[in-house]
Amino acid sequence: SPYESATTTTAMRIIDAAVRKGHEVNVFAYEGAVSLTMKEQKGHANPVKGTTLEEQKHPTTANFVAGLMATGKVDWINCGMCVDERGALDWIEGPRRGGPGDLVKWANESDNTLIMGTR
C-alpha cells in the first residue's frame, strides 16, 4: 500500500463495497486518518517500478474519499481534536469537524459498527 498503512486501503475498500451494496456509511476519522481528506495531496512517480507520475496514476486518499462522498451514501467526520493536533485543516468538500460524541451517536443509531484501529 502506498499509504501510511494497509489499513487505509482496507477501510476504503470496505466503505466502497458497502456503498455499492446500497448501504449508508458513516466514517469517523481519528488520529492520522484526519489527513486522508486534505486537499493538497499529490500523486507521485514510482521509482521502484520506474514509472512516471502520469504512468503511475497514483490515487490520493482525498480523491478516493471525494469519490465515495459523491455517492451521497457516505458521511465523514474528522475528529476535531486530532485535526488541531496535526494541523490537518484544509479538506476537500464534504467532511465535517466533530468529536467523540459523534462516534457514540452514530454507533447508537447504526445497525452495525466497525472500528478499525489506526495501528
mmCIF file with all atom_site columns, C-alpha atoms in Angstrom:
data_model
loop_
_atom_site.group_PDB
_atom_site.id
_atom_site.type_symbol
_atom_site.label_atom_id
_atom_site.label_alt_id
_atom_site.label_comp_id
_atom_site.label_asym_id
_atom_site.label_entity_id
_atom_site.label_seq_id
_atom_site.pdbx_PDB_ins_code
_atom_site.Cartn_x
_atom_site.Cartn_y
_atom_site.Cartn_z
_atom_site.occupancy
_atom_site.B_iso_or_equiv
_atom_site.pdbx_formal_charge
_atom_site.auth_seq_id
_atom_site.auth_comp_id
_atom_site.auth_asym_id
_atom_site.auth_atom_id
_atom_site.pdbx_PDB_model_num
ATOM 1   C CA . SER A 1 1   ? 0.000   0.000  0.000   1.00 0.00 ? 1   SER A CA 1
ATOM 2   C CA . PRO A 1 2   ? 1.342   3.449  -0.820  1.00 0.00 ? 2   PRO A CA 1
ATOM 3   C CA . TYR A 1 3   ? -0.459  4.919  2.179   1.00 0.00 ? 3   TYR A CA 1
ATOM 4   C CA . GLU A 1 4   ? 0.549   5.195  5.824   1.00 0.00 ? 4   GLU A CA 1
ATOM 5   C CA . SER A 1 5   ? -0.684  1.640  6.384   1.00 0.00 ? 5   SER A CA 1
ATOM 6   C CA . ALA A 1 6   ? -2.604  -1.094 4.600   1.00 0.00 ? 6   ALA A CA 1
ATOM 7   C CA . THR A 1 7   ? -5.465  -0.312 6.979   1.00 0.00 ? 7   THR A CA 1
ATOM 8   C CA . THR A 1 8   ? -6.234  2.754  4.847   1.00 0.00 ? 8   THR A CA 1
ATOM 9   C CA . THR A 1 9   ? -6.651  0.701  1.689   1.00 0.00 ? 9   THR A CA 1
ATOM 10  C CA . THR A 1 10  ? -8.716  -1.902 3.543   1.00 0.00 ? 10  THR A CA 1
ATOM 11  C CA . ALA A 1 11  ? -11.014 0.743  5.032   1.00 0.00 ? 11  ALA A CA 1
ATOM 12  C CA . MET A 1 12  ? -11.557 2.412  1.657   1.00 0.00 ? 12  MET A CA 1
ATOM 13  C CA . ARG A 1 13  ? -12.396 -0.938 0.047   1.00 0.00 ? 13  ARG A CA 1
ATOM 14  C CA . ILE A 1 14  ? -14.868 -1.830 2.808   1.00 0.00 ? 14  ILE A CA 1
ATOM 15  C CA . ILE A 1 15  ? -16.567 1.569  2.518   1.00 0.00 ? 15  ILE A CA 1
ATOM 16  C CA . ASP A 1 16  ? -16.725 1.262  -1.275  1.00 0.00 ? 16  ASP A CA 1
ATOM 17  C CA . ALA A 1 17  ? -18.176 -2.269 -1.098  1.00 0.00 ? 17  ALA A CA 1
ATOM 18  C CA . ALA A 1 18  ? -20.821 -1.202 1.425   1.00 0.00 ? 18  ALA A CA 1
ATOM 19  C CA . VAL A 1 19  ? -21.846 1.778  -0.715  1.00 0.00 ? 19  VAL A CA 1
ATOM 20  C CA . ARG A 1 20  ? -22.038 -0.409 -3.834  1.00 0.00 ? 20  ARG A CA 1
ATOM 21  C CA . LYS A 1 21  ? -24.438 -2.693 -1.937  1.00 0.00 ? 21  LYS A CA 1
ATOM 22  C CA . GLY A 1 22  ? -26.645 0.304  -1.137  1.00 0.00 ? 22  GLY A CA 1
ATOM 23  C CA . HIS A 1 23  ? -25.626 0.923  2.466   1.00 0.00 ? 23  HIS A CA 1
ATOM 24  C CA . GLU A 1 24  ? -25.140 4.337  4.015   1.00 0.00 ? 24  GLU A CA 1
ATOM 25  C CA . VAL A 1 25  ? -21.750 4.628  5.691   1.00 0.00 ? 25  VAL A CA 1
ATOM 26  C CA . ASN A 1 26  ? -20.625 6.963  8.470   1.00 0.00 ? 26  ASN A CA 1
ATOM 27  C CA . VAL A 1 27  ? -16.873 7.455  8.847   1.00 0.00 ? 27  VAL A CA 1
ATOM 28  C CA . PHE A 1 28  ? -15.374 8.953  11.984  1.00 0.00 ? 28  PHE A CA 1
ATOM 29  C CA . ALA A 1 29  ? -11.701 9.601  11.207  1.00 0.00 ? 29  ALA A CA 1
ATOM 30  C CA . TYR A 1 30  ? -9.335  9.975  14.137  1.00 0.00 ? 30  TYR A CA 1
ATOM 31  C CA . GLU A 1 31  ? -5.608  10.276 14.776  1.00 0.00 ? 31  GLU A CA 1
ATOM 32  C CA . GLY A 1 32  ? -3.652  10.276 11.483  1.00 0.00 ? 32  GLY A CA 1
ATOM 33  C CA . ALA A 1 33  ? -6.753  9.368  9.468   1.00 0.00 ? 33  ALA A CA 1
ATOM 34  C CA . VAL A 1 34  ? -7.857  13.009 9.614   1.00 0.00 ? 34  VAL A CA 1
ATOM 35  C CA . SER A 1 35  ? -5.194  13.690 6.967   1.00 0.00 ? 35  SER A CA 1
ATOM 36  C CA . LEU A 1 36  ? -6.961  11.447 4.449   1.00 0.00 ? 36  LEU A CA 1
ATOM 37  C CA . THR A 1 37  ? -9.202  14.318 3.343   1.00 0.00 ? 37  THR A CA 1
ATOM 38  C CA . MET A 1 38  ? -6.545  17.034 2.966   1.00 0.00 ? 38  MET A CA 1
ATOM 39  C CA . LYS A 1 39  ? -6.828  18.909 -0.361  1.00 0.00 ? 39  LYS A CA 1
ATOM 40  C CA . GLU A 1 40  ? -3.178  19.419 -1.190  1.00 0.00 ? 40  GLU A CA 1
ATOM 41  C CA . GLN A 1 41  ? -2.221  15.758 -1.561  1.00 0.00 ? 41  GLN A CA 1
ATOM 42  C CA . LYS A 1 42  ? -0.110  14.975 -4.606  1.00 0.00 ? 42  LYS A CA 1
ATOM 43  C CA . GLY A 1 43  ? 0.342   11.852 -6.668  1.00 0.00 ? 43  GLY A CA 1
ATOM 44  C CA . HIS A 1 44  ? 3.880   10.655 -7.288  1.00 0.00 ? 44  HIS A CA 1
ATOM 45  C CA . ALA A 1 45  ? 6.083   8.656  -9.590  1.00 0.00 ? 45  ALA A CA 1
ATOM 46  C CA . ASN A 1 46  ? 7.127   5.146  -8.552  1.00 0.00 ? 46  ASN A CA 1
ATOM 47  C CA . PRO A 1 47  ? 10.919  4.813  -8.622  1.00 0.00 ? 47  PRO A CA 1
ATOM 48  C CA . VAL A 1 48  ? 10.705  1.103  -7.755  1.00 0.00 ? 48  VAL A CA 1
ATOM 49  C CA . LYS A 1 49  ? 8.674   0.412  -10.905 1.00 0.00 ? 49  LYS A CA 1
ATOM 50  C CA . GLY A 1 50  ? 10.382  3.168  -12.887 1.00 0.00 ? 50  GLY A CA 1
ATOM 51  C CA . THR A 1 51  ? 7.040   4.792  -13.732 1.00 0.00 ? 51  THR A CA 1
ATOM 52  C CA . THR A 1 52  ? 6.356   8.496  -14.092 1.00 0.00 ? 52  THR A CA 1
ATOM 53  C CA . LEU A 1 53  ? 3.617   10.410 -12.308 1.00 0.00 ? 53  LEU A CA 1
ATOM 54  C CA . GLU A 1 54  ? 1.432   10.151 -15.416 1.00 0.00 ? 54  GLU A CA 1
ATOM 55  C CA . GLU A 1 55  ? 2.060   6.416  -15.822 1.00 0.00 ? 55  GLU A CA 1
ATOM 56  C CA . GLN A 1 56  ? 1.537   5.658  -12.154 1.00 0.00 ? 56  GLN A CA 1
ATOM 57  C CA . LYS A 1 57  ? -1.814  7.471  -11.861 1.00 0.00 ? 57  LYS A CA 1
ATOM 58  C CA . HIS A 1 58  ? -1.477  7.168  -8.087  1.00 0.00 ? 58  HIS A CA 1
ATOM 59  C CA . PRO A 1 59  ? -4.815  7.973  -6.455  1.00 0.00 ? 59  PRO A CA 1
ATOM 60  C CA . THR A 1 60  ? -4.694  10.187 -3.417  1.00 0.00 ? 60  THR A CA 1
ATOM 61  C CA . THR A 1 61  ? -6.823  9.360  -0.417  1.00 0.00 ? 61  THR A CA 1
ATOM 62  C CA . ALA A 1 62  ? -8.534  12.739 -0.832  1.00 0.00 ? 62  ALA A CA 1
ATOM 63  C CA . ASN A 1 63  ? -9.645  11.745 -4.351  1.00 0.00 ? 63  ASN A CA 1
ATOM 64  C CA . PHE A 1 64  ? -10.814 8.366  -3.097  1.00 0.00 ? 64  PHE A CA 1
ATOM 65  C CA . VAL A 1 65  ? -12.827 9.964  -0.263  1.00 0.00 ? 65  VAL A CA 1
ATOM 66  C CA . ALA A 1 66  ? -14.283 12.568 -2.645  1.00 0.00 ? 66  ALA A CA 1
ATOM 67  C CA . GLY A 1 67  ? -15.466 9.769  -4.925  1.00 0.00 ? 67  GLY A CA 1
ATOM 68  C CA . LEU A 1 68  ? -17.082 7.935  -2.034  1.00 0.00 ? 68  LEU A CA 1
ATOM 69  C CA . MET A 1 69  ? -18.765 11.101 -0.797  1.00 0.00 ? 69  MET A CA 1
ATOM 70  C CA . ALA A 1 70  ? -20.060 11.891 -4.287  1.00 0.00 ? 70  ALA A CA 1
ATOM 71  C CA . THR A 1 71  ? -22.311 8.825  -3.988  1.00 0.00 ? 71  THR A CA 1
ATOM 72  C CA . GLY A 1 72  ? -24.354 10.614 -1.326  1.00 0.00 ? 72  GLY A CA 1
ATOM 73  C CA . LYS A 1 73  ? -24.077 7.476  0.821   1.00 0.00 ? 73  LYS A CA 1
ATOM 74  C CA . VAL A 1 74  ? -21.056 8.495  2.917   1.00 0.00 ? 74  VAL A CA 1
ATOM 75  C CA . ASP A 1 75  ? -20.964 10.957 5.811   1.00 0.00 ? 75  ASP A CA 1
ATOM 76  C CA . TRP A 1 76  ? -17.446 11.749 7.044   1.00 0.00 ? 76  TRP A CA 1
ATOM 77  C CA . ILE A 1 77  ? -16.466 13.417 10.314  1.00 0.00 ? 77  ILE A CA 1
ATOM 78  C CA . ASN A 1 78  ? -12.876 14.252 11.209  1.00 0.00 ? 78  ASN A CA 1
ATOM 79  C CA . CYS A 1 79  ? -12.115 14.317 14.940  1.00 0.00 ? 79  CYS A CA 1
ATOM 80  C CA . GLY A 1 80  ? -11.566 17.992 15.714  1.00 0.00 ? 80  GLY A CA 1
ATOM 81  C CA . MET A 1 81  ? -9.027  17.337 18.468  1.00 0.00 ? 81  MET A CA 1
ATOM 82  C CA . CYS A 1 82  ? -6.988  15.169 16.089  1.00 0.00 ? 82  CYS A CA 1
ATOM 83  C CA . VAL A 1 83  ? -7.260  17.790 13.337  1.00 0.00 ? 83  VAL A CA 1
ATOM 84  C CA . ASP A 1 84  ? -5.973  20.535 15.632  1.00 0.00 ? 84  ASP A CA 1
ATOM 85  C CA . GLU A 1 85  ? -3.166  18.370 16.979  1.00 0.00 ? 85  GLU A CA 1
ATOM 86  C CA . ARG A 1 86  ? -1.916  17.647 13.447  1.00 0.00 ? 86  ARG A CA 1
ATOM 87  C CA . GLY A 1 87  ? -2.726  20.926 11.705  1.00 0.00 ? 87  GLY A CA 1
ATOM 88  C CA . ALA A 1 88  ? -4.799  18.934 9.187   1.00 0.00 ? 88  ALA A CA 1
ATOM 89  C CA . LEU A 1 89  ? -7.137  21.799 8.357   1.00 0.00 ? 89  LEU A CA 1
ATOM 90  C CA . ASP A 1 90  ? -7.560  22.169 4.579   1.00 0.00 ? 90  ASP A CA 1
ATOM 91  C CA . TRP A 1 91  ? -10.009 19.438 3.493   1.00 0.00 ? 91  TRP A CA 1
ATOM 92  C CA . ILE A 1 92  ? -11.835 18.523 0.356   1.00 0.00 ? 92  ILE A CA 1
ATOM 93  C CA . GLU A 1 93  ? -15.515 19.448 0.232   1.00 0.00 ? 93  GLU A CA 1
ATOM 94  C CA . GLY A 1 94  ? -17.772 17.210 2.320   1.00 0.00 ? 94  GLY A CA 1
ATOM 95  C CA . PRO A 1 95  ? -16.076 16.117 5.538   1.00 0.00 ? 95  PRO A CA 1
ATOM 96  C CA . ARG A 1 96  ? -17.198 17.793 8.755   1.00 0.00 ? 96  ARG A CA 1
ATOM 97  C CA . ARG A 1 97  ? -15.498 18.523 12.043  1.00 0.00 ? 97  ARG A CA 1
ATOM 98  C CA . GLY A 1 98  ? -16.783 16.669 15.072  1.00 0.00 ? 98  GLY A CA 1
ATOM 99  C CA . GLY A 1 99  ? -15.820 14.908 18.248  1.00 0.00 ? 99  GLY A CA 1
ATOM 100 C CA . PRO A 1 100 ? -16.031 11.584 20.074  1.00 0.00 ? 100 PRO A CA 1
ATOM 101 C CA . GLY A 1 101 ? -19.687 12.262 20.866  1.00 0.00 ? 101 GLY A CA 1
ATOM 102 C CA . ASP A 1 102 ? -20.455 11.962 17.143  1.00 0.00 ? 102 ASP A CA 1
ATOM 103 C CA . LEU A 1 103 ? -18.907 8.494  17.060  1.00 0.00 ? 103 LEU A CA 1
ATOM 104 C CA . VAL A 1 104 ? -21.005 7.401  20.051  1.00 0.00 ? 104 VAL A CA 1
ATOM 105 C CA . LYS A 1 105 ? -24.172 8.854  18.485  1.00 0.00 ? 105 LYS A CA 1
ATOM 106 C CA . TRP A 1 106 ? -23.525 7.088  15.177  1.00 0.00 ? 106 TRP A CA 1
ATOM 107 C CA . ALA A 1 107 ? -22.768 3.785  16.940  1.00 0.00 ? 107 ALA A CA 1
ATOM 108 C CA . ASN A 1 108 ? -26.051 4.024  18.849  1.00 0.00 ? 108 ASN A CA 1
ATOM 109 C CA . GLU A 1 109 ? -28.047 4.856  15.706  1.00 0.00 ? 109 GLU A CA 1
ATOM 110 C CA . SER A 1 110 ? -26.417 2.316  13.371  1.00 0.00 ? 110 SER A CA 1
ATOM 111 C CA . ASP A 1 111 ? -27.347 -1.269 12.588  1.00 0.00 ? 111 ASP A CA 1
ATOM 112 C CA . ASN A 1 112 ? -23.649 -2.213 12.695  1.00 0.00 ? 112 ASN A CA 1
ATOM 113 C CA . THR A 1 113 ? -20.446 -0.515 13.779  1.00 0.00 ? 113 THR A CA 1
ATOM 114 C CA . LEU A 1 114 ? -16.933 -1.429 12.650  1.00 0.00 ? 114 LEU A CA 1
ATOM 115 C CA . ILE A 1 115 ? -13.986 0.267  14.322  1.00 0.00 ? 115 ILE A CA 1
ATOM 116 C CA . MET A 1 116 ? -10.608 -0.114 12.652  1.00 0.00 ? 116 MET A CA 1
ATOM 117 C CA . GLY A 1 117 ? -7.631  0.853  14.759  1.00 0.00 ? 117 GLY A CA 1
ATOM 118 C CA . THR A 1 118 ? -5.008  3.134  13.325  1.00 0.00 ? 118 THR A CA 1
ATOM 119 C CA . ARG A 1 119 ? -2.168  0.758  14.191  1.00 0.00 ? 119 ARG A CA 1
#
